[in-house]
Amino acid sequence: MRLPISPQVRRALVALTATAAAAGAAVVPASASGHPAMPPKSPTPGAPGAPAKKEPPAGMSQAGGARLGQPGDQLGPGAPALPPGLSALSWVVADADTGQVLGARNAHWPLPPASTLKMLFADTVLPAVPHDASRTVSDEDLKGMGDGSSAVGIVPGQTYKAPDLWRGVFLRSGNDAVHVLAAMNGGVGKTVADMQKKAEELGAKDTHVLSPDGYDAPGQVSSAYDLTLFLRSGLRNRDFTEYCGTASADFPGGPNTKGKPFGISNTNRMLSGIDGVAKYPGLIGGKNGYTTNAGNTLAEAARRDGHTILVTVMNPQENKHDKVYTEMRQLLDWGFSAAGRTQPVGTLDTQAPAAAGSGKGASASGDAAGSGDDGIGALGWAGIGAAVVAAGGAGVVVRGRRRRVRAQRGRGV
């Protein structure tokens, strides 16, 4: 039978319920897997107490062209109508081969990048760590990982080869794999400094690096423009293209699997097709991210009809399942319809911003730096499928593995 509740207790319960509702305690953010994440026991380090500003700052960078520094949607003459319902705070659509920015919204708004910053990590560290290198992991290698970090399952005392670690970075967004590779590069401090230097070399003026894995830190920001630069740069590297385009793979096992490899699927669901997200035709790959501070972030490359389109989406505001993938799909489609038909609003080749600012960017024939089918486009296109490693029976293992790590990665993917 139900025990009676005294008037005093009833009043206390009502007061607590009202306080929780006012604080938004009933709202549980979606994790990177698309399922509700458990509320954190303590605030994410670096995450502000109030929601992110919804208006871009005044005086944004004009790198790549004056229009890219203006707030709001930027489209050139001949551009098709934008898809309805785009809610992202910031996005960029660009042609990888010519460097033309076909359209943008708040391209230079500095925002928390989450794990899309791992693209800059790869741009920086892939050339520095030999492909045949290996490391026996120590507890010190994993020291300093943020609470709730996403992880692939690195075990101290076990030896890992560099390619396996990179698959852990790209497929599972493993902060543990990032930290081991950073140790192989001379440590986290050196790696962060190297990443900042690489960002400056690429013309990424909005990016401030404080962690190698994208985990929230006060003042760590990037922009849709800069993340697009990082993806374009990465696709010039065959290993980057292979790893970012791998949908599934085997990962070395440890004590929990009695030494047997286990299957992992890419958390970039537009590539792997897991959790109900349809694969995108012609997708080369990219990187996804999520923290409570950054919201969902996603950068993708796809190739169709002779064009390689790059799209970056940062922090969609509509609280709908898979919204970041819906908006990414819409903007990729829009980019292919705009390529070769619209005047650009800027350029990714920051050495020539005047051309883009005047609406006379690099030609669609591909005479800008890094163009041509033997460059980014062909390399990325060739990487599709060839890089995918099919793991026998991986479906069951992957689902089990996802359940074990899902609680860890809600704030650090």
CSV table of N, CA, C and O in Angstrom, one decimal, residues 52-53 55-61 89-90 106-113 205-208 219-226 314:
chain,number,residue,atom,x,y,z
A,52,ALA,N,25.5,28.6,-25.5
A,52,ALA,CA,26.4,29.3,-26.4
A,52,ALA,C,25.7,30.5,-27.1
A,52,ALA,O,24.4,30.4,-27.3
A,53,LYS,N,26.3,31.6,-27.3
A,53,LYS,CA,25.7,32.7,-28.0
A,53,LYS,C,25.2,32.3,-29.4
A,53,LYS,O,25.8,31.4,-30.0
A,55,GLU,N,24.5,34.5,-31.8
A,55,GLU,CA,24.9,35.5,-32.8
A,55,GLU,C,26.4,35.5,-33.0
A,55,GLU,O,27.1,35.4,-32.1
A,56,PRO,N,26.8,35.5,-34.3
A,56,PRO,CA,28.3,35.5,-34.5
A,56,PRO,C,28.9,36.8,-34.0
A,56,PRO,O,28.2,37.8,-33.9
A,57,PRO,N,30.2,36.8,-33.7
A,57,PRO,CA,30.9,38.0,-33.2
A,57,PRO,C,31.0,39.0,-34.3
A,57,PRO,O,31.1,38.6,-35.5
A,58,ALA,N,31.2,40.2,-33.9
A,58,ALA,CA,31.5,41.3,-34.9
A,58,ALA,C,32.9,41.2,-35.3
A,58,ALA,O,33.8,40.8,-34.5
A,59,GLY,N,33.2,41.6,-36.5
A,59,GLY,CA,34.6,41.6,-36.9
A,59,GLY,C,35.3,40.2,-37.1
A,59,GLY,O,36.4,40.0,-36.7
A,60,MET,N,34.5,39.3,-37.7
A,60,MET,CA,35.1,38.0,-38.0
A,60,MET,C,36.2,38.1,-39.1
A,60,MET,O,36.3,39.1,-39.8
A,61,SER,N,37.1,37.1,-39.1
A,61,SER,CA,38.2,37.1,-40.1
A,61,SER,C,37.7,37.2,-41.5
A,61,SER,O,36.6,36.7,-41.8
A,89,LEU,N,24.8,26.7,-36.6
A,89,LEU,CA,25.3,28.1,-36.4
A,89,LEU,C,26.2,28.5,-37.5
A,89,LEU,O,26.3,29.7,-37.9
A,90,SER,N,27.0,27.5,-38.1
A,90,SER,CA,28.0,27.8,-39.1
A,90,SER,C,28.1,26.6,-40.0
A,90,SER,O,28.0,25.5,-39.6
A,106,ASN,N,28.3,32.2,-41.7
A,106,ASN,CA,29.2,32.5,-40.5
A,106,ASN,C,30.5,31.7,-40.6
A,106,ASN,O,30.9,31.0,-39.6
A,107,ALA,N,31.2,31.7,-41.7
A,107,ALA,CA,32.3,30.8,-42.0
A,107,ALA,C,33.4,30.9,-41.0
A,107,ALA,O,34.1,29.9,-40.7
A,108,HIS,N,33.6,32.1,-40.4
A,108,HIS,CA,34.7,32.4,-39.5
A,108,HIS,C,34.3,32.5,-38.1
A,108,HIS,O,35.1,33.1,-37.3
A,109,TRP,N,33.2,32.0,-37.7
A,109,TRP,CA,32.7,32.1,-36.3
A,109,TRP,C,33.5,31.1,-35.5
A,109,TRP,O,33.4,29.9,-35.7
A,110,PRO,N,34.4,31.6,-34.6
A,110,PRO,CA,35.2,30.6,-33.7
A,110,PRO,C,34.2,29.9,-32.8
A,110,PRO,O,33.6,30.5,-31.9
A,111,LEU,N,34.2,28.6,-32.9
A,111,LEU,CA,33.3,27.7,-32.1
A,111,LEU,C,34.1,26.5,-31.6
A,111,LEU,O,35.1,26.1,-32.2
A,112,PRO,N,33.6,25.9,-30.5
A,112,PRO,CA,34.3,24.7,-30.1
A,112,PRO,C,34.2,23.6,-31.2
A,112,PRO,O,33.1,23.3,-31.7
A,113,PRO,N,35.3,22.9,-31.5
A,113,PRO,CA,35.2,22.0,-32.7
A,113,PRO,C,34.9,20.5,-32.3
A,113,PRO,O,34.6,19.7,-33.2
A,205,LYS,N,43.2,30.8,-39.4
A,205,LYS,CA,43.4,31.9,-38.4
A,205,LYS,C,42.4,31.9,-37.2
A,205,LYS,O,42.6,32.7,-36.3
A,206,ASP,N,41.4,31.1,-37.3
A,206,ASP,CA,40.4,31.1,-36.2
A,206,ASP,C,40.7,30.0,-35.2
A,206,ASP,O,40.0,30.0,-34.2
A,207,THR,N,41.6,29.2,-35.4
A,207,THR,CA,41.8,28.0,-34.6
A,207,THR,C,42.8,28.3,-33.5
A,207,THR,O,43.9,28.8,-33.7
A,208,HIS,N,42.4,27.9,-32.3
A,208,HIS,CA,43.3,28.0,-31.1
A,208,HIS,C,43.3,26.6,-30.5
A,208,HIS,O,42.2,26.1,-30.0
A,219,GLY,N,38.6,28.3,-24.3
A,219,GLY,CA,39.4,29.0,-25.3
A,219,GLY,C,39.7,28.2,-26.5
A,219,GLY,O,40.3,28.7,-27.5
A,220,GLN,N,39.5,26.9,-26.5
A,220,GLN,CA,39.8,26.1,-27.7
A,220,GLN,C,38.7,26.2,-28.7
A,220,GLN,O,37.5,25.8,-28.4
A,221,VAL,N,39.0,26.8,-29.9
A,221,VAL,CA,38.0,27.0,-30.9
A,221,VAL,C,38.6,26.7,-32.3
A,221,VAL,O,39.8,26.7,-32.5
A,222,SER,N,37.7,26.6,-33.2
A,222,SER,CA,38.0,26.5,-34.6
A,222,SER,C,36.8,27.1,-35.3
A,222,SER,O,36.0,27.7,-34.7
A,223,SER,N,36.8,27.0,-36.7
A,223,SER,CA,35.6,27.5,-37.4
A,223,SER,C,35.3,26.5,-38.6
A,223,SER,O,36.1,25.7,-38.9
A,224,ALA,N,34.2,26.7,-39.2
A,224,ALA,CA,33.8,25.9,-40.3
A,224,ALA,C,34.8,26.1,-41.4
A,224,ALA,O,35.1,25.1,-42.1
A,225,TYR,N,35.3,27.3,-41.6
A,225,TYR,CA,36.3,27.5,-42.7
A,225,TYR,C,37.6,26.8,-42.4
A,225,TYR,O,38.1,26.1,-43.2
A,226,ASP,N,38.1,26.9,-41.1
A,226,ASP,CA,39.3,26.2,-40.8
A,226,ASP,C,39.2,24.7,-40.9
A,226,ASP,O,40.1,24.0,-41.3
A,314,MET,N,28.6,23.0,-38.2
A,314,MET,CA,28.9,23.2,-36.8
A,314,MET,C,27.6,23.5,-36.0
A,314,MET,O,27.0,24.5,-36.3
